[in-house]
Short mmCIF file of C-alpha atoms in Angstrom, two decimals:
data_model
loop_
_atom_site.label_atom_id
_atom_site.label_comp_id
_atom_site.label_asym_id
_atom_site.label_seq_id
_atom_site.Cartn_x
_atom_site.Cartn_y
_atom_site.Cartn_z
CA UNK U 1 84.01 131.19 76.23
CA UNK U 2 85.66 131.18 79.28
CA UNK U 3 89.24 131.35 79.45
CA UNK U 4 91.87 130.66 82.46
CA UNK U 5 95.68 130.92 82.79
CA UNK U 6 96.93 129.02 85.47
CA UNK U 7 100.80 130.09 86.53
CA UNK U 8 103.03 127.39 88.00
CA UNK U 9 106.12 127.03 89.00
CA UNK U 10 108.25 123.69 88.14
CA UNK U 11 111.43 122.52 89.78
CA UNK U 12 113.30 119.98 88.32
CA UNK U 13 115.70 117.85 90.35
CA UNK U 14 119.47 117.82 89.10
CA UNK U 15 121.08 114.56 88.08
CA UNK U 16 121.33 111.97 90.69
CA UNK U 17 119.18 114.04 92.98
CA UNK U 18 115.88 114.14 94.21
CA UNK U 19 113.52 116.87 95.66
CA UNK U 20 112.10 116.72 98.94
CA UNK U 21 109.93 119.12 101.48
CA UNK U 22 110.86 117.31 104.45
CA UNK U 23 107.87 114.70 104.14
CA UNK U 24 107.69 114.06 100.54
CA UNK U 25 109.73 113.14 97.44
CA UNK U 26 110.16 113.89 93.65
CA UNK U 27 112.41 114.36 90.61
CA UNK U 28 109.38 116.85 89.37
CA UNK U 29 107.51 119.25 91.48
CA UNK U 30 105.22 121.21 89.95
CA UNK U 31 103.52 124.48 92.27
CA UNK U 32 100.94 126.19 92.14
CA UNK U 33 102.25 130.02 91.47
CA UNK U 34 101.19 131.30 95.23
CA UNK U 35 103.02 127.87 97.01
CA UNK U 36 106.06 128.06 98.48
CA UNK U 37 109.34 127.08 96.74
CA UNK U 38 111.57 127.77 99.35
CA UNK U 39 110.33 125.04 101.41
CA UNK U 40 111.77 122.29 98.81
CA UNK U 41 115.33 121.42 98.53
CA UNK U 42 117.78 118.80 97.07
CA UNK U 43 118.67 115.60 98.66
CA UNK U 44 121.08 112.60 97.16
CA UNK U 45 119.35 109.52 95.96
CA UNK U 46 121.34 107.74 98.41
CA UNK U 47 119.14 109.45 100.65
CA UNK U 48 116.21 109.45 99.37
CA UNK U 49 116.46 105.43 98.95
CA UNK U 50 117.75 105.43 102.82
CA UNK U 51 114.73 107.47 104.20
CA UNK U 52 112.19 104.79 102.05
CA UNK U 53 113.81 101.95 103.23
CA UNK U 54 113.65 103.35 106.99
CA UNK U 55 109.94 104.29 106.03
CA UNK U 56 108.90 100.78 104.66
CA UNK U 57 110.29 99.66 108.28
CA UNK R 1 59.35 45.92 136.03
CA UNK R 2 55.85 47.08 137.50
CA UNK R 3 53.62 49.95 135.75
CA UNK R 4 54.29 52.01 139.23
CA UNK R 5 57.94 51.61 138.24
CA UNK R 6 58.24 52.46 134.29
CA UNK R 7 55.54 55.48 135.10
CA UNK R 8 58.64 56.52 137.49
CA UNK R 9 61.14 56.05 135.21
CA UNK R 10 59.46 57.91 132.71
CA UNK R 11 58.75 60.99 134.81
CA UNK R 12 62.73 61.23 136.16
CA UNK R 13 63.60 61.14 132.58
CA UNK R 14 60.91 64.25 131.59
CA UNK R 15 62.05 66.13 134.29
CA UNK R 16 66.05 65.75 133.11
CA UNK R 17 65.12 66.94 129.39
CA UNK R 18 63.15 69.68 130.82
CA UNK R 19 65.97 71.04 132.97
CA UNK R 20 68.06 70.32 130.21
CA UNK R 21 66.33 72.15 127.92
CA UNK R 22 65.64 75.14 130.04
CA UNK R 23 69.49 75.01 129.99
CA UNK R 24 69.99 76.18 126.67
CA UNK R 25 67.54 79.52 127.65
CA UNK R 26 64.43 77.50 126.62
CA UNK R 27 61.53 77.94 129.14
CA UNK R 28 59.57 74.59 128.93
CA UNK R 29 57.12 75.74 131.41
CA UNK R 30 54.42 72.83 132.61
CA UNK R 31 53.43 71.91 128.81
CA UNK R 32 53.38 68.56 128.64
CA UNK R 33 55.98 65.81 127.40
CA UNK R 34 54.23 66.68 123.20
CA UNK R 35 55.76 69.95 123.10
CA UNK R 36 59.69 68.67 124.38
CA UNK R 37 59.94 68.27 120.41
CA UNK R 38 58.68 72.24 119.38
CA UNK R 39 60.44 73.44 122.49
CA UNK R 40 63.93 71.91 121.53
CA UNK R 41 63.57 73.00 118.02
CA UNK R 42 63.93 76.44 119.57
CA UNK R 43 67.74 75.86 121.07
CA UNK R 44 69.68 77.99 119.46
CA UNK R 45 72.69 76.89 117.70
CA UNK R 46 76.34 77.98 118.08
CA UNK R 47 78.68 77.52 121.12
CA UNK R 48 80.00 80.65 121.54
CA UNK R 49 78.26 82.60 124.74
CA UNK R 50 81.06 85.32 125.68
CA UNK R 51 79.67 87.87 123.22
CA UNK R 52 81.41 91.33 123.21
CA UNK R 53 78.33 92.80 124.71
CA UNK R 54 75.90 90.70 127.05
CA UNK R 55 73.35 88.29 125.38
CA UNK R 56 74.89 88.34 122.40
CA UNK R 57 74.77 83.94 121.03
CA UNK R 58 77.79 83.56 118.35
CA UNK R 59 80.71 85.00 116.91
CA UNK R 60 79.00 86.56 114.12
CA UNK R 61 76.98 88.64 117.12
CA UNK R 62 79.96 89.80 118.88
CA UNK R 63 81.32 90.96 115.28
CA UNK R 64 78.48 92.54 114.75
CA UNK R 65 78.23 94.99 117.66
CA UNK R 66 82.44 95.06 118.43
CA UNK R 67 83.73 98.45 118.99
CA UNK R 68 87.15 96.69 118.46
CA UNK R 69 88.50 94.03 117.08
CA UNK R 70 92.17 92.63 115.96
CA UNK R 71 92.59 89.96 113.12
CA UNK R 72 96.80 90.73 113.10
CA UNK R 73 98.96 87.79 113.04
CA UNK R 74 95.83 85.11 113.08
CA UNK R 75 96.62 82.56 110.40
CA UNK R 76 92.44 82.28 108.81
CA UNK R 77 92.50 79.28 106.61
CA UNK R 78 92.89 80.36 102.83
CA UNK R 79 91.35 79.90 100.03
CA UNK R 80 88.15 82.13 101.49
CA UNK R 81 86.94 85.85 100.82
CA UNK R 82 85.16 86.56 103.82
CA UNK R 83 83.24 88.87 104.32
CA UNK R 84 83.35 91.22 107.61
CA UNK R 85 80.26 93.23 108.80
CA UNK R 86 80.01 95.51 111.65
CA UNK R 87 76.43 96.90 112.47
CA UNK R 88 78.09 100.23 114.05
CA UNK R 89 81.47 101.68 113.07
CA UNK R 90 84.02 100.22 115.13
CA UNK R 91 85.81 103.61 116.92
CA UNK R 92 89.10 101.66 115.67
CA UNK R 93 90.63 98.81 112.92
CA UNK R 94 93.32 100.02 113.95
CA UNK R 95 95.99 97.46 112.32
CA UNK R 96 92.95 94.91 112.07
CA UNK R 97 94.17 92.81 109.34
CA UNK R 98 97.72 93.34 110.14
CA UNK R 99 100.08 90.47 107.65
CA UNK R 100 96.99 88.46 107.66
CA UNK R 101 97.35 85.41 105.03
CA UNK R 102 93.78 86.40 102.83
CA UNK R 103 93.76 87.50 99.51
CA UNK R 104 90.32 88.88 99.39
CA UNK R 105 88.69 91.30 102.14
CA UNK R 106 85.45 93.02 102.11
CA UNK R 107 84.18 95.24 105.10
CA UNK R 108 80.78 95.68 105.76
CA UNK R 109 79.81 98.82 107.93
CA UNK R 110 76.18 99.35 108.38
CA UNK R 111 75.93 102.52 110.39
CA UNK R 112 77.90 105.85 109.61
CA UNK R 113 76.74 107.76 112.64
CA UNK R 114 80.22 107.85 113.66
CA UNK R 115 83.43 107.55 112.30
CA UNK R 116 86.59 105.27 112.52
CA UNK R 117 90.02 104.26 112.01
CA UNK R 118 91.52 102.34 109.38
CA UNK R 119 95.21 103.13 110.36
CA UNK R 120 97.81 100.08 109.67
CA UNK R 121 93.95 98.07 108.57
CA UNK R 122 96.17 95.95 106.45
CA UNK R 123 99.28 96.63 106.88
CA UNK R 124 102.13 94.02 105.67
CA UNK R 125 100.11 92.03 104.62
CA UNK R 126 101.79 90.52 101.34
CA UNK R 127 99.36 88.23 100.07
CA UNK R 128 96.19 90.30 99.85
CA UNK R 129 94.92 91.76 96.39
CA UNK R 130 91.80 93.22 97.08
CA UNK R 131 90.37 95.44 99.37
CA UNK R 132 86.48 95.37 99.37
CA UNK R 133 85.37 98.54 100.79
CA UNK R 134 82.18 99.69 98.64
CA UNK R 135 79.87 98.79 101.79
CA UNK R 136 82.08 100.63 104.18
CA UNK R 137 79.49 103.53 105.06
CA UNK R 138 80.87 105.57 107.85
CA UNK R 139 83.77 107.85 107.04
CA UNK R 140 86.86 107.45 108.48
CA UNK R 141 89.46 110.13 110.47
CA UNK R 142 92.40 108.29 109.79
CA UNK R 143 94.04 105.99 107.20
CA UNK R 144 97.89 105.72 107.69
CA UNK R 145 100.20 102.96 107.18
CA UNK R 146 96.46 101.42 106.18
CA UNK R 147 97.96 99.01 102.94
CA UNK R 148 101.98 99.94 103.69
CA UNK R 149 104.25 97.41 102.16
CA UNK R 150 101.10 95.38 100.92
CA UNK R 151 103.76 94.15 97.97
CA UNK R 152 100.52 92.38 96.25
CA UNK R 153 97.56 94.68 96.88
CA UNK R 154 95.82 95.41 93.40
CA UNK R 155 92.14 96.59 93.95
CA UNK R 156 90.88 98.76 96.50
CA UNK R 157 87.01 98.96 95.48
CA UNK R 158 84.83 101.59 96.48
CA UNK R 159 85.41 105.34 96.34
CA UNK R 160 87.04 106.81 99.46
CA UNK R 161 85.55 109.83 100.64
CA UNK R 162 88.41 111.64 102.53
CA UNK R 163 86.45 114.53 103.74
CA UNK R 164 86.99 113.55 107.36
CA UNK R 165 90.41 112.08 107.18
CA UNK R 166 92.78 114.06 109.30
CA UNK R 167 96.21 111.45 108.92
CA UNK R 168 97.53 109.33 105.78
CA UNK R 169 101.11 109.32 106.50
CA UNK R 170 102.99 106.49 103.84
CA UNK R 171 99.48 104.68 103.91
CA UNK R 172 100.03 102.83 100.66
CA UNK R 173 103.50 102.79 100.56
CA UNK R 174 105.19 99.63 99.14
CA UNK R 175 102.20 99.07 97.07
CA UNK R 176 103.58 98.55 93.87
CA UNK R 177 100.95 96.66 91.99
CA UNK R 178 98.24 98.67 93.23
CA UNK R 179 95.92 99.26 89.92
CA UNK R 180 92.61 100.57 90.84
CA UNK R 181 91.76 102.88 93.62
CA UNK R 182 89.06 105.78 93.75
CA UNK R 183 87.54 108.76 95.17
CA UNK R 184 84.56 110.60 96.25
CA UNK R 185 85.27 113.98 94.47
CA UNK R 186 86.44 116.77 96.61
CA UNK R 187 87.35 115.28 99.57
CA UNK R 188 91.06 114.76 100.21
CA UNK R 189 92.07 118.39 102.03
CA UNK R 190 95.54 116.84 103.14
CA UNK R 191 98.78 115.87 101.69
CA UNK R 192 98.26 112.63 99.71
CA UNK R 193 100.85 109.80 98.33
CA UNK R 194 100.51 107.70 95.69
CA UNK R 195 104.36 107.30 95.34
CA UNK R 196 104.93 103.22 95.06
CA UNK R 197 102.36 102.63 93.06
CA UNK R 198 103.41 103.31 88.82
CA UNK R 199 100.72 101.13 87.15
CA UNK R 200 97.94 103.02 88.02
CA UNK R 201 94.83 102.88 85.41
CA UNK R 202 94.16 106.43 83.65
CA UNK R 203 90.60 105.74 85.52
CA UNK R 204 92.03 106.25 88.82
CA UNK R 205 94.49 108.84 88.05
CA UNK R 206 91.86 110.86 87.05
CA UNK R 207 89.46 109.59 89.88
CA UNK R 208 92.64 110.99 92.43
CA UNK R 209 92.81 114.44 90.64
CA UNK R 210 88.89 114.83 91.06
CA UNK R 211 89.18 113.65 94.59
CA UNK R 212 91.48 116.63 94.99
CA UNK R 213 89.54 119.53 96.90
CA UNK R 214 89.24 122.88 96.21
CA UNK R 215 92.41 124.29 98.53
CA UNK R 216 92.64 128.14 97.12
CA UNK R 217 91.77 129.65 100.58
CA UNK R 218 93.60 127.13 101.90
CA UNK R 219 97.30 126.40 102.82
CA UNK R 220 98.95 124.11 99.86
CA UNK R 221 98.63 120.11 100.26
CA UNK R 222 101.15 117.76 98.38
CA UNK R 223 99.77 115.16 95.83
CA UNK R 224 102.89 112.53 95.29
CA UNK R 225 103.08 109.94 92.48
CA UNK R 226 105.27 107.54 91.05
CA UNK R 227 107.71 109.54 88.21
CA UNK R 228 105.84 106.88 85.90
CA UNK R 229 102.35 108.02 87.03
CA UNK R 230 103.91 111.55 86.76
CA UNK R 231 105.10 111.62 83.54
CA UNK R 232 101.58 110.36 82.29
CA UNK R 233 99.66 113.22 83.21
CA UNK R 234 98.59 115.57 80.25
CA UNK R 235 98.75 119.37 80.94
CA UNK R 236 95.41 120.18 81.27
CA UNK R 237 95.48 117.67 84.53
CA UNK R 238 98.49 119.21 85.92
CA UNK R 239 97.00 122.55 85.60
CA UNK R 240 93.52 121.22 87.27
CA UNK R 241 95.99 120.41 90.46
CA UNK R 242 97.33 123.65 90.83
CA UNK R 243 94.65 125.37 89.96
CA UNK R 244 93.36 123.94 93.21
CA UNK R 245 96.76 124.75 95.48
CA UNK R 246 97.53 121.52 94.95
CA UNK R 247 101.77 121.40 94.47
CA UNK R 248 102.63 117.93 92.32
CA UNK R 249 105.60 115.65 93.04
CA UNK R 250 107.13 112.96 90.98
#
């Protein structure tokens, strides 16, 4: 039997907020325990749905 | 009219088919007026002469050796599901099928000796459903914008294989009937988004997650999906993604 625990880190965007990295976007983001969790931050929806609607040009 | 004259007439008018013949690339030779049948029999058909690449006889030729080629903003009369075949891989589609008015495309590549480009392939292009790409042999280095704000896109058939893909910035954004899409397993090495798209089949969720490679020595790619793709995932597939330094957003 082989067995395997995998570690991960979940953030969880607060209400009315959503969590970006700069290129990417999420009320969920789930890491991988080594990754990075600095690099993702908070952003209004506001903004998120202005930064898709730029995106969908 | 005398014999001397009708044997006249008769020879000026052998001589006009046979330059007119030799005009469509036919040599005639000095076989006499019996083979004028056999010999025009061997015209070939078509009107189109300004082939990509000299010698080539009809459109379907110049397809069929293009390096490049642009489809965007041509209105092709609907109601068809053509089919597209390239004997070697084009170095770019580069926004080929740009808001064309199909619903149906399937691209043929024949050779995979190189790669290409399938950047902005289709992009808004709001009619289209499906995406024929099983016969598409070569791999490709990038695929951005390729489907973005295709509002109608369902099917993309054939499993990608990412491995040499460098670039698929907001490639299928805007897609948000987009149902079945696939993956060679072990490919896809760079951030990947899957964000528009919520009714995604379990088959190619899980054909995604397999496409996933192996990033532990690696830096950490980004797999995005819609929150209702997201919150389908059971926890032994969110632990396959990070087990691969794969971080998950939704």
């Amino acid at each position: 039997m082989k067995t395997e625990t995998i570690k991960q880190i979940i953030l969880t965007a607060d209400e009315g907020m959503y969590l970006t990295n700069g290129e990417t976007y999420g009320k969920t983001v789930v890491l991988p325990e080594s990754a990075d969790q600095s690099a993702w931050y908070e952003i209004t929806e506001q903004e998120y749905e202005k930064i898709i609607a730029e995106q969908a040009g | 009219m005398s014999i001397e004259t009708e044997i006249e007439r008769l020879q000026t008018s052998k001589a006009a088919i046979k330059t007119a013949i030799e005009e469509k690339d036919v040599i005639v030779g000095d076989g006499t007026i019996d083979t004028y049948a056999e010999k025009i029999g061997e015209i070939e058909s078509g009107d189109y002469n300004q082939g990509y690449e000299d010698g080539k006889n009809s459109v379907t030729d110049w397809l069929y050796y293009a390096s490049e080629i642009s489809f965007a903003n041509v209105e092709l009369p609907e109601n068809i599901n053509p089919i597209f075949r390239f004997k070697k891989a084009p170095h770019t589609l580069n926004g080929c099928f740009n808001k064309t008015n199909l619903k149906e495309i399937k691209l043929i590549i024949e050779d995979n000796s190189n790669t290409t480009d399938l950047s902005q392939f289709i992009r808004d292009s709001t009619i289209i459903e499906t995406l024929d790409l099983t016969e598409l042999n070569p791999k490709f280095r990038g695929i951005s914008y390729m489907a973005l704000n295709c509002t109608n896109l369902k099917s993309i058939l054939g499993a990608l294989d990412f491995s040499e893909c460098t670039a698929c910035t907001i490639w299928l954004n805007g897609c948000g009937k987009l149902q079945d899409v696939s993956f060679v397993p072990n490919t896809i090495k760079i951030s990947i988004s899957f964000l528009s798209s919520p009714l995604l089949t379990d088959e190619s969720i899980q054909s995604i997650i397999d496409g996933l490679a192996d990033l532990t020595d690696s830096d950490t790619q980004t797999l995005t999906l819609h929150a209702t793709v997201g919150a389908k995932l059971t926890d032994e597939q969110k632990a396959t993604i990070t087990a691969k330094n794969w971080t998950l957003a939704y």
